[in-house]
Amino acid sequence: VIYESKNIILVGGPRCSGRVEVLHGKIWATVCIEDFDQQDAEVVCREMGCGLPVEVLGAAAFGRGEGQVWTEELQCRGNESQIHLCPKSSTLKHDCSHDNDVGLVCADMVRLANGSRPCTGRVEILHQGQWRTVCDKGWDMRDAAVVCRELGCGEAVDAVGKAHFGPGSGPIWMNEVACSGSESMLKNCGSIGRVSDCHHAGVICSVRLVGGPRCSGRVEVLHGKTWTTVCDADFDQKDAEVVCRELGCGPPVEVLGAAAFRRGEGQVWTEKLQCRGNESDILSCPTSSAVKHDCSHDSDVGLVCAGSVRLVDGGSRCAGRVEVLHRGQWGTVCGVGISTIAAVVVCRELGCGELLSINAGYIPGSGPIWMSHVDCSGTESTVKHCGSLGWGEHSCLHYYDAELFCSGHKMPRLTHGPHLCSGRVEVLHGNTLATVCDANFDQQDAEVVCRELGCGRPMKLLGAAAFGRGEGQVWTEELQCRGNESEVSLCPTSSVKQNCSHYNDVGLICSGHTAVRLLNGWDSCSGRVELLYLSDWGSVCGASWDMKAASVLCGQLKCGSAVALLAADWFGEGSGRTWADIFDCHGNETHLSECPISSWSRAACSHKQAAGVICSGELFHSCSSQAFHEGQVRLSGGRECEGQVEVYFIQDWRRVLLDSWSVSEASVVCRQLGCGSVLNFSSSSPSSPDQHSHMCVRGFNCSGSESLNCLNCSGQLRCDCVCIHTLCVCVSAHSSIRLVGSGGDCAGRLEVFLSGSWGTVCDDSWDIEDAQVVCRQLQCGVALSAHVPAWFGPGTGPIWLNEVQCEGNETSLWNCSCTVQRQLSAYFLSPEFKEIRLTEGCKGNLEVFYNGTWGNVCVNEMNEETASLICQELNCGKTGRESGARARVESSPNWLDQVKCRKHDSTLWHCPSDPWGHNKCDNDKEVAHITCSGRQILPACKDSCRYQVQKHLQKHVKCSSFPHQSQCSGKDALINESIKSKFFQYLTHHCKF
């Protein structure tokens, strides 16, 4: 830093200090310490406009100079006004080098008193050896800027009066200070002399940003009297928030390392900032001196803050109402008394070119009016440094708020398209509206135009005047947007070299919608579909919506895939617009805006036709959606694979309308239940005239190849029919096992259907009791023999079962103890796996899964405490009540009886009961029916994930256990514990409990 007068300069130090250099002829020369004394120092400090000498330093304290060392000895008396008036002697008695260059520290003529930190406080000036205050009358940001500059304190943040930093003492020396803002010292500003009755002026200066435009640059902090840079490794977002706040700028936009604003000079700060982000200034932040890295100026940190001046509500950032940020709040500028030069300063500060016009009152604002009668010299870097009546001082109304239009004002529009987000591209540049040539407009430009108009993402660029030929000028500039700008006025431009006519006017189609949501559903992954166009939310017409578009929507919302399409009666009718746009999605898009739109609102559509969607809710990963239960299928009123079809849909079990069913849908259900192929399906007629009617589901449209869930079928499901004749799928129980290789149905190699494919059964431990169960299940009479090994030829595909151990009296092979090989299927588990459910969500018959089969729990001895524990375990509320009911499936086993939970039990499996399968239970009236107090808003996450664990558990288990007594051998117990470990690892990784 250099501080200079006409004949002398101080180099290398802060304000009023440095290495002394004297102009000798036309050459600057340093001075030897041996030839410089206190009297010489007094003259130098006086000539520099500083206070008295504080210290004379030798040994090149401010660095070694260059060039000559002065060959004369100063012999000042101390009262001279300038150094060249001092006598000199050329008879030097010593030889001096730059190692002996003299340095000098003078007192400042201006100081800031009573501030909480350096560079903040009451302004005081030194006059005739006495410190005196400054009157706040007429004190403004131009005056404050001069003080901050003179003290080397960075930029002025605020000019304060009314003794903000307390009253001073002594005379008030300067009144109505009138700086232009460009002066180097306060004493050079005009003023009226002494005054006796006045409040004292103060200033708040800040850290500084160097090397960039307003509110951006290299961060430098005043440490003592020295400006130091900051290492990028010691500066984070919270530090940036404090610096931007201290500078009176907007919030931080970007923190830049690697000397982005060029390398600084001098010291790098040796302390690490540890700001919390809410401090008012950087010096109020805690610091740590334990810096663990060596930092050079190559790592100087830079910062870009949002500006503290803006133009709003004018269509672009270069037009509109003038607003300034002061003390953390945006306020307007009164148009009364504002000078044209002030308006020019605003346009220049914003990088918006030249001033086109200045108005007042067309776009009234709100909040404080910060500035009035703004007057600038034209050299200010920001309008906040211009003169005014003072912050918040005005007699103005918002009807007179200042408005500017700068030459950089560029505002696009789309015209003559079928909707507001499509059409011919036109740009208002300054006061001129022009079309754009298709050769000068690309995808990046389109991104910015759609974004600025609030129209989402670009869908299609069209040339050759696709939306008609425009009139007037064709724009003579080419946009060169990068694609990430918020508006066209921020894009670089270049002059156009080719000749373009209106036959080449470019057209653009934007997606229109910028956001999507599901409303009135049971969770965030179900509900009525609504899209945001411009600023209007509207429903989507169900006639324009299909399963592919719904799947894209679900994926966009991170809700898995679409499970079902629903009509408006399930999620309520919307309000406002109903969009009839037809999305031609392929189904593999990640965002709806990527889908082509074949028609824009071509059909009239009422709110009663609004589309609804149920998404899978990332069933197997986040376990966060109630939609997990949607689409489950059961057959009631018959045997295991035969009966009335019921689908869990819209939070309840519902029957299916026969008219909407075919063999394709039946095939999906059979596969979902693991019941093999369809034998037939038919109507289930009422057995009596008073048969109850049922709310039914219709609208299935399956190809027959869908897996896992019948709601994967396309079509828009509705539940708006009431029917008595419903669907009965008759798939005999033997469809999940078969005998092949003999030419008949009752002899051959045994194969079982699991996980969507047929596989064989290993002959280990296979005996006549196992064969008896298979023959009984296939309705083939009594087993004659159990041929082994592979009498009917080797099978293909997986070997699904091993070590089958039937007692011989079971009704199904699945009731036997067995080992499931390879990966366990979704519906057939190892015998040690136990689970509970209520058949109607949060109410219904209590069923438990044990030994590979769902069975009943008897109500005998069951109390309210037991019912409440079951409800809590199923995430269905805190309380429940029990009653007796009829078994849902007549042939299902009664697994538990005499269940009575205690207060300290945390799960049903801890409660005392009779051993498995031991019961005295009447299936017509003594099966436990539980009604819980709540509904299942979220599924029991551990339960839904357990179904997936079945697919991850490897090998097999061979255990059957009672609630309180393990029946496992030592080896089996080890295997069991290993599986449990894997099970809980899976839950921990995939579930959110």
mmCIF file of C-alpha atoms in Angstrom, residues 531-663:
data_model
loop_
_atom_site.group_PDB
_atom_site.id
_atom_site.type_symbol
_atom_site.label_atom_id
_atom_site.label_comp_id
_atom_site.label_asym_id
_atom_site.label_seq_id
_atom_site.Cartn_x
_atom_site.Cartn_y
_atom_site.Cartn_z
ATOM 1 C CA LEU A 531 -49.732 -30.272 -12.322
ATOM 2 C CA LEU A 532 -48.481 -26.688 -11.914
ATOM 3 C CA TYR A 533 -48.728 -24.634 -15.108
ATOM 4 C CA LEU A 534 -47.234 -21.179 -14.704
ATOM 5 C CA SER A 535 -48.688 -20.299 -11.295
ATOM 6 C CA ASP A 536 -51.875 -22.399 -11.495
ATOM 7 C CA TRP A 537 -52.352 -25.890 -10.043
ATOM 8 C CA GLY A 538 -54.811 -28.040 -11.927
ATOM 9 C CA SER A 539 -56.069 -31.622 -12.088
ATOM 10 C CA VAL A 540 -55.255 -33.980 -14.957
ATOM 11 C CA CYS A 541 -58.047 -35.393 -17.071
ATOM 12 C CA GLY A 542 -58.311 -39.146 -16.610
ATOM 13 C CA ALA A 543 -59.160 -39.612 -20.280
ATOM 14 C CA SER A 544 -55.723 -38.220 -21.171
ATOM 15 C CA TRP A 545 -53.818 -40.305 -18.640
ATOM 16 C CA ASP A 546 -52.505 -43.852 -18.911
ATOM 17 C CA MET A 547 -50.412 -46.347 -16.963
ATOM 18 C CA LYS A 548 -47.141 -45.361 -18.668
ATOM 19 C CA ALA A 549 -47.556 -41.697 -17.768
ATOM 20 C CA ALA A 550 -48.523 -42.687 -14.219
ATOM 21 C CA SER A 551 -45.396 -44.825 -13.872
ATOM 22 C CA VAL A 552 -43.206 -41.922 -14.976
ATOM 23 C CA LEU A 553 -44.955 -39.709 -12.437
ATOM 24 C CA CYS A 554 -44.408 -42.232 -9.634
ATOM 25 C CA GLY A 555 -40.739 -42.512 -10.521
ATOM 26 C CA GLN A 556 -40.375 -38.736 -10.593
ATOM 27 C CA LEU A 557 -41.848 -38.529 -7.078
ATOM 28 C CA LYS A 558 -39.551 -41.360 -5.908
ATOM 29 C CA CYS A 559 -42.624 -43.466 -5.259
ATOM 30 C CA GLY A 560 -41.701 -46.554 -7.220
ATOM 31 C CA SER A 561 -43.969 -47.527 -10.094
ATOM 32 C CA ALA A 562 -47.671 -47.059 -10.746
ATOM 33 C CA VAL A 563 -49.932 -49.631 -9.120
ATOM 34 C CA ALA A 564 -53.337 -48.377 -10.282
ATOM 35 C CA LEU A 565 -55.208 -45.552 -11.985
ATOM 36 C CA LEU A 566 -58.303 -44.294 -10.188
ATOM 37 C CA ALA A 567 -61.183 -41.982 -10.912
ATOM 38 C CA ALA A 568 -61.885 -38.731 -9.089
ATOM 39 C CA ASP A 569 -64.417 -40.255 -6.684
ATOM 40 C CA TRP A 570 -61.561 -41.801 -4.695
ATOM 41 C CA PHE A 571 -59.429 -38.740 -4.072
ATOM 42 C CA GLY A 572 -62.010 -36.001 -4.403
ATOM 43 C CA GLU A 573 -62.652 -33.497 -7.147
ATOM 44 C CA GLY A 574 -60.059 -30.782 -7.647
ATOM 45 C CA SER A 575 -60.610 -27.065 -8.040
ATOM 46 C CA GLY A 576 -59.366 -24.669 -10.669
ATOM 47 C CA ARG A 577 -58.286 -25.841 -14.097
ATOM 48 C CA THR A 578 -58.438 -29.392 -15.434
ATOM 49 C CA TRP A 579 -55.596 -30.125 -17.854
ATOM 50 C CA ALA A 580 -56.448 -32.429 -20.756
ATOM 51 C CA ASP A 581 -52.916 -32.636 -22.173
ATOM 52 C CA ILE A 582 -52.111 -36.106 -23.501
ATOM 53 C CA PHE A 583 -48.694 -37.343 -22.370
ATOM 54 C CA ASP A 584 -47.249 -39.835 -24.838
ATOM 55 C CA CYS A 585 -44.807 -41.440 -22.401
ATOM 56 C CA HIS A 586 -42.907 -44.617 -23.220
ATOM 57 C CA GLY A 587 -42.648 -45.443 -19.520
ATOM 58 C CA ASN A 588 -38.850 -45.252 -19.230
ATOM 59 C CA GLU A 589 -38.643 -41.477 -18.809
ATOM 60 C CA THR A 590 -37.406 -40.110 -15.469
ATOM 61 C CA HIS A 591 -39.531 -36.953 -15.546
ATOM 62 C CA LEU A 592 -42.927 -36.114 -17.032
ATOM 63 C CA SER A 593 -41.375 -33.178 -18.834
ATOM 64 C CA GLU A 594 -39.433 -35.692 -20.943
ATOM 65 C CA CYS A 595 -42.673 -37.159 -22.346
ATOM 66 C CA PRO A 596 -43.951 -35.762 -25.652
ATOM 67 C CA ILE A 597 -47.355 -34.071 -25.475
ATOM 68 C CA SER A 598 -49.559 -34.925 -28.424
ATOM 69 C CA SER A 599 -52.374 -32.541 -27.607
ATOM 70 C CA TRP A 600 -52.769 -29.473 -25.447
ATOM 71 C CA SER A 601 -56.175 -29.232 -23.772
ATOM 72 C CA ARG A 602 -57.962 -30.486 -26.867
ATOM 73 C CA ALA A 603 -60.832 -32.042 -24.954
ATOM 74 C CA ALA A 604 -63.249 -30.609 -22.433
ATOM 75 C CA CYS A 605 -62.875 -32.415 -19.126
ATOM 76 C CA SER A 606 -64.719 -31.963 -15.851
ATOM 77 C CA HIS A 607 -63.428 -32.349 -12.302
ATOM 78 C CA LYS A 608 -65.351 -35.624 -12.065
ATOM 79 C CA GLN A 609 -62.903 -37.051 -14.602
ATOM 80 C CA ALA A 610 -59.753 -36.098 -12.700
ATOM 81 C CA ALA A 611 -57.076 -38.808 -12.674
ATOM 82 C CA GLY A 612 -55.821 -40.464 -9.504
ATOM 83 C CA VAL A 613 -52.789 -42.686 -9.037
ATOM 84 C CA ILE A 614 -51.554 -45.214 -6.510
ATOM 85 C CA CYS A 615 -47.788 -45.720 -6.617
ATOM 86 C CA SER A 616 -45.988 -48.712 -5.201
ATOM 87 C CA GLY A 617 -44.151 -46.429 -2.815
ATOM 88 C CA GLU A 618 -40.751 -48.097 -3.389
ATOM 89 C CA LEU A 619 -42.161 -51.148 -1.619
ATOM 90 C CA PHE A 620 -39.016 -53.123 -1.350
ATOM 91 C CA HIS A 621 -36.651 -50.307 -0.471
ATOM 92 C CA SER A 622 -38.085 -47.498 1.633
ATOM 93 C CA CYS A 623 -41.009 -49.359 3.225
ATOM 94 C CA SER A 624 -42.653 -45.966 3.457
ATOM 95 C CA SER A 625 -45.947 -46.272 1.614
ATOM 96 C CA GLN A 626 -49.278 -47.657 2.624
ATOM 97 C CA ALA A 627 -49.600 -48.752 -0.976
ATOM 98 C CA PHE A 628 -47.638 -51.875 -0.023
ATOM 99 C CA HIS A 629 -50.931 -53.644 0.710
ATOM 100 C CA GLU A 630 -52.599 -52.472 -2.488
ATOM 101 C CA GLY A 631 -53.050 -55.250 -5.007
ATOM 102 C CA GLN A 632 -52.862 -58.212 -2.652
ATOM 103 C CA VAL A 633 -55.240 -60.945 -3.719
ATOM 104 C CA ARG A 634 -57.033 -63.687 -1.808
ATOM 105 C CA LEU A 635 -59.602 -66.359 -2.537
ATOM 106 C CA SER A 636 -62.305 -66.555 0.116
ATOM 107 C CA GLY A 637 -65.023 -69.038 0.854
ATOM 108 C CA GLY A 638 -63.288 -72.047 -0.638
ATOM 109 C CA ARG A 639 -60.117 -74.052 -0.518
ATOM 110 C CA GLU A 640 -56.529 -72.851 -0.778
ATOM 111 C CA CYS A 641 -56.558 -72.147 -4.543
ATOM 112 C CA GLU A 642 -60.269 -71.873 -5.212
ATOM 113 C CA GLY A 643 -62.877 -69.329 -4.204
ATOM 114 C CA GLN A 644 -64.206 -65.788 -4.471
ATOM 115 C CA VAL A 645 -61.587 -63.371 -5.855
ATOM 116 C CA GLU A 646 -60.967 -60.449 -3.515
ATOM 117 C CA VAL A 647 -58.482 -57.650 -4.176
ATOM 118 C CA TYR A 648 -57.147 -55.327 -1.474
ATOM 119 C CA PHE A 649 -57.893 -52.000 -3.119
ATOM 120 C CA ILE A 650 -58.469 -48.546 -1.668
ATOM 121 C CA GLN A 651 -57.867 -49.682 1.911
ATOM 122 C CA ASP A 652 -60.322 -52.582 1.845
ATOM 123 C CA TRP A 653 -60.888 -56.085 0.468
ATOM 124 C CA ARG A 654 -63.175 -55.844 -2.561
ATOM 125 C CA ARG A 655 -64.710 -58.340 -4.929
ATOM 126 C CA VAL A 656 -64.221 -58.224 -8.685
ATOM 127 C CA LEU A 657 -66.914 -57.569 -11.273
ATOM 128 C CA LEU A 658 -67.140 -60.584 -13.598
ATOM 129 C CA ASP A 659 -67.710 -58.373 -16.663
ATOM 130 C CA SER A 660 -64.203 -56.914 -16.349
ATOM 131 C CA TRP A 661 -62.451 -60.309 -16.109
ATOM 132 C CA SER A 662 -60.883 -62.721 -18.561
ATOM 133 C CA VAL A 663 -58.518 -65.672 -18.483
#
